Every structure is written in C-alpha cells, then in structure tokens.
Amino acid sequence: MRTHFCGLIDERLIGQTVTLCGWADVARDLGGLCFIDLRDHEGIVQVVAEPADVEGNDRVIATASDVGYEDCLRVTGQVRRRESVNNKIPTGQVEVVATAIEVLNKAEPLPFHAHENPGEDIRLKYRYLDLRTADMQRKMRTRTKLVRALRRWLDERDFQDIETPILTKATPEGARDFLVPARMHPGEFYALPQSPQLFKQILMVAGFDRYYQIARCFRDEALRADRQLEFTQLDMEFAWVQESDVQDTAEAMIRDAFREVMDVDLAQPFPRMTWAEAMRRFGSDKPDLRIAMEFTDIAELVKDCEFKVFTDWANDAKGRVVALCVPGGATLSRKQIDEVAAHAAKYGAKGLAWMKVTDPTLGREGVNSPIAKFLDDATLTAILQATAASAGDLLLFGAGAWNTASDFMGAVRLKVGKDLGLVREGWAPLWVTDFPMFEWDEDAQRHVALHHPFTAPAVDDVESLRANAHTAVSRGYDMVLNGNEIGGGSIRIHRPAMQAAVFELLGIDADEQLAKFGFLLDALKYGAPPHGGIAFGIDRIAALMAGTESIRDVIAFPKTTGAQCMMTGAPSPIADEQLAEIHIAVRPKK
C-alpha cells in the first residue's frame, strides 16, 4: 500500500512520487490550501493539498479539507523542497504535494489528544491510542533494540536458547504463585513460573553448558512502578563456573548492549562492593553511586549523651546510629525537613533528627538543631568533625535496629539527593556481592532465603553452615545501575546434601522437600556440575534506557497498580459452566 515511510522522506527523494500511509497528526484547512502532518512509526512529514490547474485536484482538496485528527490515510504525491523549513523534525526540509488522498478509516472524536497527559488510567484504557504517540513509539523501539542486542550477543557466543514450561509445579517459596486448575486432574493445579530457575539448573545437569531464554515470569504480588504481575527477564545459566566467570560474561554483554542501543560506554570493569559495605555506606543493597553522600556511624560518639533515642540504640548490639551530611541542605525549610521525615517513616523510622550547620568552627554557636541541647560540646564537635560538615550543610540522623535504620536512612539519602539536585548525570554500574545467606523472620521464627533457596553458601561444609546460619554469607551477586537492581544471580547448590541442609534451615522438612523439590534433589544426585547464573529484568533495563521511571512505559499492555488491565477489563468473572468444567467453585465475597 505504500512505497516509503513518513519519517524517512528526505531531500534525496525530491522530484519523486511516493505513496505514504499513516495517521493525520495535524490537519489545517486554510481555505483552498490544506496541510496535513502525516505520521507513522518512523515520524512525521508535511503533506500539502493545493489548488492547481490539474484535473482531479478539486477532489484532493475536498478530501483534505475533511480530514480530522487521527484519521487513517493513504497519500500519493510528489516530494519537493519546503519553502519554510522546520528544523524540529528530520523531514523538515521537504514536503509531499498530494495528487491523491484516500481516507482508509475515519476516526471518531478521541478520548484524549496525543499531546495531552490525560492520566494513566485513561492512557491504559485506550492503550492503542497511547502507543501511537511518538514518545511511546520511541520507548517501545528502545526495548526492541535492547532485546535484539542481547540476543545477538548471546547467539554469537553459542548460548543455546531453550524454552522452559509455562505450566509447571507450584513451589511457593517467595511471592505467591499464579495457579491454573488442571481440568484433566480434578483438584490439582499447575502454577505459572515465577522464574525458570529449577529448569535451567536441570539443563546444566543435562549437559547444555550455556543456556539463555527471554522468559515470561509471573508473580502474584503487590505492584509498584518497577513491578508487574507478569514480566520479562533474560535468564542465563552456565556450567563449570565460579562467580567471576558469570559476572565477567554478563558485564561484557550489558556493556555491549548499552553501546549498541544508546552509544554509551559503561565503566570497565564495573566496581564491586560487598553487601555489608553497601549497607554500611549507603543503607541500600542497590546503592545509586551517582549520589556522593555516604553515612557516618556515630554510635560511639553518642552512647553517653543525654538524647535517649541515640543512647538506647548506640548501646544496643543490634542497633545503629547514623548521620548523613547533605551538602547545601541547610536551605531546606522546616516543612521540607518534615516531608523528608514523613518519607523516612514509610520505611520504619520513628523520627528523624536534624542539624543545620552555619559555621562548624563555632561549635554550638554554629548550629541550629532541636537536639543540640542534648549534646555536650565535645560530642557536638566530634559529630561535626566526623561528618566533615561545612557551612550550609544539613545533618540528618537516624537511630534504630541496624537493618531498619539502614533502610530508612537509605531512603532519605535518595530523596534528598533527588530533591536537591545532587544526582550527577551519567551511568553508575556496580556489582553487589556476598549477600547474607538468610534473614530471620521473627513472625515465623525461622530463616528465610535472602535470594532463593538454591543459592550456594560461601562455606562448602554442611555442618559449618548449620552452626553459623545467622551469619552465613551466600555466593549471590546483583548487578546494580543507577540505584536499580537490573540483574541478580548466584552460584547454585550442586550437591544434594547441601541443598537438603538449606531446605532444613528454611523450615522445609524432608517430606515437604520431596513433595515440592524431589525432582531437583534427584537430578543433583547424578553428577550435577558446579553451575551458576543470572537473570536480568528486561523491563527495568528498557525503562532506564528510555529515560522513564515506570516499567509500564516500556510494556505494551501493562497492568495497573491495582492488578487490572484497563483495556480488556481483566480480571473478570467466569461463567458457572466454565468453572464447573475445571471443578472450581467460587466462594462469595465476604
């Protein structure tokens, strides 16, 4: 139906006849002279319908004058140089003088204009219109380029693209599974995979050595800007490897993808940082290194002061008292500091103490703070020296259980860094390594896996792991970029005795191990090689490349934070007859 794309018409085509298809982005009737900005996925070109002593031109003018916004058109005409150049678009040097205009489909009045921002619910309800916009076309094409670059890189290095099942066994250990009733097996269910984790490990046992898959994954969990019920990840697994083998390969791949898609050269090599160091310095296991601010632990300085919030936690072996020096932060008003405190409260803070520094050389006379009266001169001076505070800086203080204080002060660091423009431009990748093997769940009174229960511990001895479970370190690693975890992986457990021991520490007894993971334990008995891997969030990397904070902007048909598809109305009720076929009865809502 067409000979060229709208956005690719340029001076090389002057004098040639072209046929274009697209939507009317703008239509202007100047009384016998009509201009149409015709748009397709490549861009926009100006179409002109003008009076001339040519048979049939009256029909062209009549059709053009009736064109409305987003009408679907087919235009034939001759390319010529524009009298008034538009340097804002790539086709701005030329225009197409129409000799025929065909309206392929009229558009009814639209619920919103492409140049408006109607709100996300409306955008998602009419997603097909939202996806037509130049910005969404750009974002989705960025995602396509990313996936193409990753596949090319892996294919060239002899990774095997192997599909794993979508209907699989429910092995709940983390997020909730999406369950699918098995019609042919009444009362039994499949689960949609949260990841291909167990299958890719079994592929290593099967001798495939290097595997990858662009995999769809499903997790029934609460949504936010960087999470969806269904998402896409690049899944990779390697046999006969150590941590550095996986990291070096994955790093080279991501570096190449950024170079190909964005013409960006990431650091080489990526810096490496242990989990303990990341939490100590930044209060996050995915620190944004574009923000220079770091924590100063001050427990030793305040353990004898008169401020009870400080002293209680400073003298608690499980506590932490930390200070964050914010350059130029003294400009924040009391209301703005209260907003930061409210943000910290979302992450567990009971309060947020602060101190504005006007002149650190003057000691007490050089600060403004509601807590200064509880600190003697020596303590106050020691805090100013330890934090290297300068005139005009703001000190923010957090105290609490070690993990809680780290978490909320990490959130504070990010917020004030963004609010005060302290985030430098560019890309800051790193590896975070040596994660704790387990976390302790107070409610369940048992260990839970920090990554997943198939991650190998740093120790190779079962008894050593059992004896030191609270402090055990795993062989896990995450790739972080600009404060986002874009990939996570580990060396896996490849011996059945160690896997069984980890299950036991997680409160999974022998019967439950057999019921849920018997097929994996069996596979590990038959010469399973040492293996490891990593999975990358395609949605998250594409969002970073496209310059958007929400992964919904790089997913064609995403769900809302309420887990709904606004366009189709999913989820929706199912007829009783269909439920009966799969042996399901729905309880009435309470």
mmCIF file with all atom_site columns, N, CA, C and O in Angstrom, residues 302-326:
data_model
loop_
_atom_site.group_PDB
_atom_site.id
_atom_site.type_symbol
_atom_site.label_atom_id
_atom_site.label_alt_id
_atom_site.label_comp_id
_atom_site.label_asym_id
_atom_site.label_entity_id
_atom_site.label_seq_id
_atom_site.pdbx_PDB_ins_code
_atom_site.Cartn_x
_atom_site.Cartn_y
_atom_site.Cartn_z
_atom_site.occupancy
_atom_site.B_iso_or_equiv
_atom_site.pdbx_formal_charge
_atom_site.auth_seq_id
_atom_site.auth_comp_id
_atom_site.auth_asym_id
_atom_site.auth_atom_id
_atom_site.pdbx_PDB_model_num
ATOM 1   N N  . VAL A 1 302 ? 27.906 9.032  70.574 1.00 0.00 ? 302 VAL A N  1
ATOM 2   C CA . VAL A 1 302 ? 26.697 9.490  71.271 1.00 0.00 ? 302 VAL A CA 1
ATOM 3   C C  . VAL A 1 302 ? 26.206 8.515  72.332 1.00 0.00 ? 302 VAL A C  1
ATOM 4   O O  . VAL A 1 302 ? 25.137 8.722  72.906 1.00 0.00 ? 302 VAL A O  1
ATOM 5   N N  . LYS A 1 303 ? 26.974 7.461  72.628 1.00 0.00 ? 303 LYS A N  1
ATOM 6   C CA . LYS A 1 303 ? 26.454 6.439  73.543 1.00 0.00 ? 303 LYS A CA 1
ATOM 7   C C  . LYS A 1 303 ? 26.303 6.940  74.971 1.00 0.00 ? 303 LYS A C  1
ATOM 8   O O  . LYS A 1 303 ? 25.577 6.337  75.768 1.00 0.00 ? 303 LYS A O  1
ATOM 9   N N  . ASP A 1 304 ? 26.946 8.076  75.307 1.00 0.00 ? 304 ASP A N  1
ATOM 10  C CA . ASP A 1 304 ? 26.820 8.623  76.658 1.00 0.00 ? 304 ASP A CA 1
ATOM 11  C C  . ASP A 1 304 ? 26.113 9.976  76.678 1.00 0.00 ? 304 ASP A C  1
ATOM 12  O O  . ASP A 1 304 ? 26.134 10.669 77.697 1.00 0.00 ? 304 ASP A O  1
ATOM 13  N N  . CYS A 1 305 ? 25.494 10.364 75.554 1.00 0.00 ? 305 CYS A N  1
ATOM 14  C CA . CYS A 1 305 ? 24.839 11.678 75.506 1.00 0.00 ? 305 CYS A CA 1
ATOM 15  C C  . CYS A 1 305 ? 23.492 11.614 76.219 1.00 0.00 ? 305 CYS A C  1
ATOM 16  O O  . CYS A 1 305 ? 23.056 10.549 76.676 1.00 0.00 ? 305 CYS A O  1
ATOM 17  N N  . GLU A 1 306 ? 22.796 12.751 76.307 1.00 0.00 ? 306 GLU A N  1
ATOM 18  C CA . GLU A 1 306 ? 21.527 12.823 77.037 1.00 0.00 ? 306 GLU A CA 1
ATOM 19  C C  . GLU A 1 306 ? 20.319 12.617 76.128 1.00 0.00 ? 306 GLU A C  1
ATOM 20  O O  . GLU A 1 306 ? 19.184 12.722 76.596 1.00 0.00 ? 306 GLU A O  1
ATOM 21  N N  . PHE A 1 307 ? 20.560 12.360 74.838 1.00 0.00 ? 307 PHE A N  1
ATOM 22  C CA . PHE A 1 307 ? 19.445 12.144 73.907 1.00 0.00 ? 307 PHE A CA 1
ATOM 23  C C  . PHE A 1 307 ? 19.132 10.655 73.888 1.00 0.00 ? 307 PHE A C  1
ATOM 24  O O  . PHE A 1 307 ? 19.835 9.853  73.296 1.00 0.00 ? 307 PHE A O  1
ATOM 25  N N  . LYS A 1 308 ? 18.026 10.276 74.565 1.00 0.00 ? 308 LYS A N  1
ATOM 26  C CA . LYS A 1 308 ? 17.742 8.866  74.819 1.00 0.00 ? 308 LYS A CA 1
ATOM 27  C C  . LYS A 1 308 ? 17.579 8.039  73.540 1.00 0.00 ? 308 LYS A C  1
ATOM 28  O O  . LYS A 1 308 ? 17.969 6.868  73.499 1.00 0.00 ? 308 LYS A O  1
ATOM 29  N N  . VAL A 1 309 ? 17.019 8.656  72.509 1.00 0.00 ? 309 VAL A N  1
ATOM 30  C CA . VAL A 1 309 ? 16.847 7.919  71.251 1.00 0.00 ? 309 VAL A CA 1
ATOM 31  C C  . VAL A 1 309 ? 18.198 7.444  70.737 1.00 0.00 ? 309 VAL A C  1
ATOM 32  O O  . VAL A 1 309 ? 18.341 6.322  70.233 1.00 0.00 ? 309 VAL A O  1
ATOM 33  N N  . PHE A 1 310 ? 19.227 8.280  70.881 1.00 0.00 ? 310 PHE A N  1
ATOM 34  C CA . PHE A 1 310 ? 20.568 7.918  70.438 1.00 0.00 ? 310 PHE A CA 1
ATOM 35  C C  . PHE A 1 310 ? 21.201 6.884  71.370 1.00 0.00 ? 310 PHE A C  1
ATOM 36  O O  . PHE A 1 310 ? 21.739 5.870  70.916 1.00 0.00 ? 310 PHE A O  1
ATOM 37  N N  . THR A 1 311 ? 21.142 7.169  72.664 1.00 0.00 ? 311 THR A N  1
ATOM 38  C CA . THR A 1 311 ? 21.866 6.306  73.606 1.00 0.00 ? 311 THR A CA 1
ATOM 39  C C  . THR A 1 311 ? 21.305 4.890  73.650 1.00 0.00 ? 311 THR A C  1
ATOM 40  O O  . THR A 1 311 ? 22.060 3.913  73.758 1.00 0.00 ? 311 THR A O  1
ATOM 41  N N  . ASP A 1 312 ? 19.982 4.761  73.553 1.00 0.00 ? 312 ASP A N  1
ATOM 42  C CA . ASP A 1 312 ? 19.382 3.430  73.596 1.00 0.00 ? 312 ASP A CA 1
ATOM 43  C C  . ASP A 1 312 ? 19.917 2.545  72.468 1.00 0.00 ? 312 ASP A C  1
ATOM 44  O O  . ASP A 1 312 ? 20.314 1.396  72.699 1.00 0.00 ? 312 ASP A O  1
ATOM 45  N N  . TRP A 1 313 ? 19.932 3.083  71.271 1.00 0.00 ? 313 TRP A N  1
ATOM 46  C CA . TRP A 1 313 ? 20.377 2.288  70.124 1.00 0.00 ? 313 TRP A CA 1
ATOM 47  C C  . TRP A 1 313 ? 21.889 2.212  70.025 1.00 0.00 ? 313 TRP A C  1
ATOM 48  O O  . TRP A 1 313 ? 22.440 1.218  69.534 1.00 0.00 ? 313 TRP A O  1
ATOM 49  N N  . ALA A 1 314 ? 22.577 3.249  70.493 1.00 0.00 ? 314 ALA A N  1
ATOM 50  C CA . ALA A 1 314 ? 24.049 3.224  70.452 1.00 0.00 ? 314 ALA A CA 1
ATOM 51  C C  . ALA A 1 314 ? 24.607 2.159  71.382 1.00 0.00 ? 314 ALA A C  1
ATOM 52  O O  . ALA A 1 314 ? 25.704 1.628  71.145 1.00 0.00 ? 314 ALA A O  1
ATOM 53  N N  . ASN A 1 315 ? 23.873 1.825  72.440 1.00 0.00 ? 315 ASN A N  1
ATOM 54  C CA . ASN A 1 315 ? 24.329 0.826  73.398 1.00 0.00 ? 315 ASN A CA 1
ATOM 55  C C  . ASN A 1 315 ? 23.677 -0.537 73.186 1.00 0.00 ? 315 ASN A C  1
ATOM 56  O O  . ASN A 1 315 ? 23.825 -1.434 74.002 1.00 0.00 ? 315 ASN A O  1
ATOM 57  N N  . ASP A 1 316 ? 22.949 -0.674 72.076 1.00 0.00 ? 316 ASP A N  1
ATOM 58  C CA . ASP A 1 316 ? 22.321 -1.953 71.713 1.00 0.00 ? 316 ASP A CA 1
ATOM 59  C C  . ASP A 1 316 ? 23.176 -2.609 70.635 1.00 0.00 ? 316 ASP A C  1
ATOM 60  O O  . ASP A 1 316 ? 23.457 -2.008 69.597 1.00 0.00 ? 316 ASP A O  1
ATOM 61  N N  . ALA A 1 317 ? 23.585 -3.854 70.883 1.00 0.00 ? 317 ALA A N  1
ATOM 62  C CA . ALA A 1 317 ? 24.449 -4.546 69.919 1.00 0.00 ? 317 ALA A CA 1
ATOM 63  C C  . ALA A 1 317 ? 23.784 -4.686 68.555 1.00 0.00 ? 317 ALA A C  1
ATOM 64  O O  . ALA A 1 317 ? 24.477 -4.801 67.535 1.00 0.00 ? 317 ALA A O  1
ATOM 65  N N  . LYS A 1 318 ? 22.455 -4.641 68.507 1.00 0.00 ? 318 LYS A N  1
ATOM 66  C CA . LYS A 1 318 ? 21.735 -4.766 67.243 1.00 0.00 ? 318 LYS A CA 1
ATOM 67  C C  . LYS A 1 318 ? 21.278 -3.420 66.699 1.00 0.00 ? 318 LYS A C  1
ATOM 68  O O  . LYS A 1 318 ? 20.504 -3.360 65.736 1.00 0.00 ? 318 LYS A O  1
ATOM 69  N N  . GLY A 1 319 ? 21.761 -2.339 67.326 1.00 0.00 ? 319 GLY A N  1
ATOM 70  C CA . GLY A 1 319 ? 21.308 -1.017 66.928 1.00 0.00 ? 319 GLY A CA 1
ATOM 71  C C  . GLY A 1 319 ? 22.298 -0.288 66.035 1.00 0.00 ? 319 GLY A C  1
ATOM 72  O O  . GLY A 1 319 ? 23.444 -0.706 65.848 1.00 0.00 ? 319 GLY A O  1
ATOM 73  N N  . ARG A 1 320 ? 21.839 0.829  65.492 1.00 0.00 ? 320 ARG A N  1
ATOM 74  C CA . ARG A 1 320 ? 22.690 1.669  64.655 1.00 0.00 ? 320 ARG A CA 1
ATOM 75  C C  . ARG A 1 320 ? 22.265 3.123  64.823 1.00 0.00 ? 320 ARG A C  1
ATOM 76  O O  . ARG A 1 320 ? 21.062 3.441  64.844 1.00 0.00 ? 320 ARG A O  1
ATOM 77  N N  . VAL A 1 321 ? 23.261 4.011  64.954 1.00 0.00 ? 321 VAL A N  1
ATOM 78  C CA . VAL A 1 321 ? 23.016 5.444  64.946 1.00 0.00 ? 321 VAL A CA 1
ATOM 79  C C  . VAL A 1 321 ? 23.895 6.023  63.840 1.00 0.00 ? 321 VAL A C  1
ATOM 80  O O  . VAL A 1 321 ? 25.119 5.845  63.858 1.00 0.00 ? 321 VAL A O  1
ATOM 81  N N  . VAL A 1 322 ? 23.269 6.685  62.885 1.00 0.00 ? 322 VAL A N  1
ATOM 82  C CA . VAL A 1 322 ? 23.979 7.094  61.685 1.00 0.00 ? 322 VAL A CA 1
ATOM 83  C C  . VAL A 1 322 ? 23.661 8.549  61.347 1.00 0.00 ? 322 VAL A C  1
ATOM 84  O O  . VAL A 1 322 ? 22.567 9.037  61.630 1.00 0.00 ? 322 VAL A O  1
ATOM 85  N N  . ALA A 1 323 ? 24.632 9.239  60.779 1.00 0.00 ? 323 ALA A N  1
ATOM 86  C CA . ALA A 1 323 ? 24.457 10.616 60.341 1.00 0.00 ? 323 ALA A CA 1
ATOM 87  C C  . ALA A 1 323 ? 24.679 10.706 58.846 1.00 0.00 ? 323 ALA A C  1
ATOM 88  O O  . ALA A 1 323 ? 25.536 10.004 58.291 1.00 0.00 ? 323 ALA A O  1
ATOM 89  N N  . LEU A 1 324 ? 23.925 11.573 58.196 1.00 0.00 ? 324 LEU A N  1
ATOM 90  C CA . LEU A 1 324 ? 24.076 11.831 56.760 1.00 0.00 ? 324 LEU A CA 1
ATOM 91  C C  . LEU A 1 324 ? 24.274 13.326 56.567 1.00 0.00 ? 324 LEU A C  1
ATOM 92  O O  . LEU A 1 324 ? 23.404 14.125 56.941 1.00 0.00 ? 324 LEU A O  1
ATOM 93  N N  . CYS A 1 325 ? 25.414 13.701 56.008 1.00 0.00 ? 325 CYS A N  1
ATOM 94  C CA . CYS A 1 325 ? 25.707 15.108 55.749 1.00 0.00 ? 325 CYS A CA 1
ATOM 95  C C  . CYS A 1 325 ? 25.221 15.456 54.349 1.00 0.00 ? 325 CYS A C  1
ATOM 96  O O  . CYS A 1 325 ? 25.681 14.885 53.361 1.00 0.00 ? 325 CYS A O  1
ATOM 97  N N  . VAL A 1 326 ? 24.280 16.402 54.262 1.00 0.00 ? 326 VAL A N  1
ATOM 98  C CA . VAL A 1 326 ? 23.677 16.807 52.992 1.00 0.00 ? 326 VAL A CA 1
ATOM 99  C C  . VAL A 1 326 ? 24.278 18.145 52.570 1.00 0.00 ? 326 VAL A C  1
ATOM 100 O O  . VAL A 1 326 ? 23.983 19.182 53.172 1.00 0.00 ? 326 VAL A O  1
#
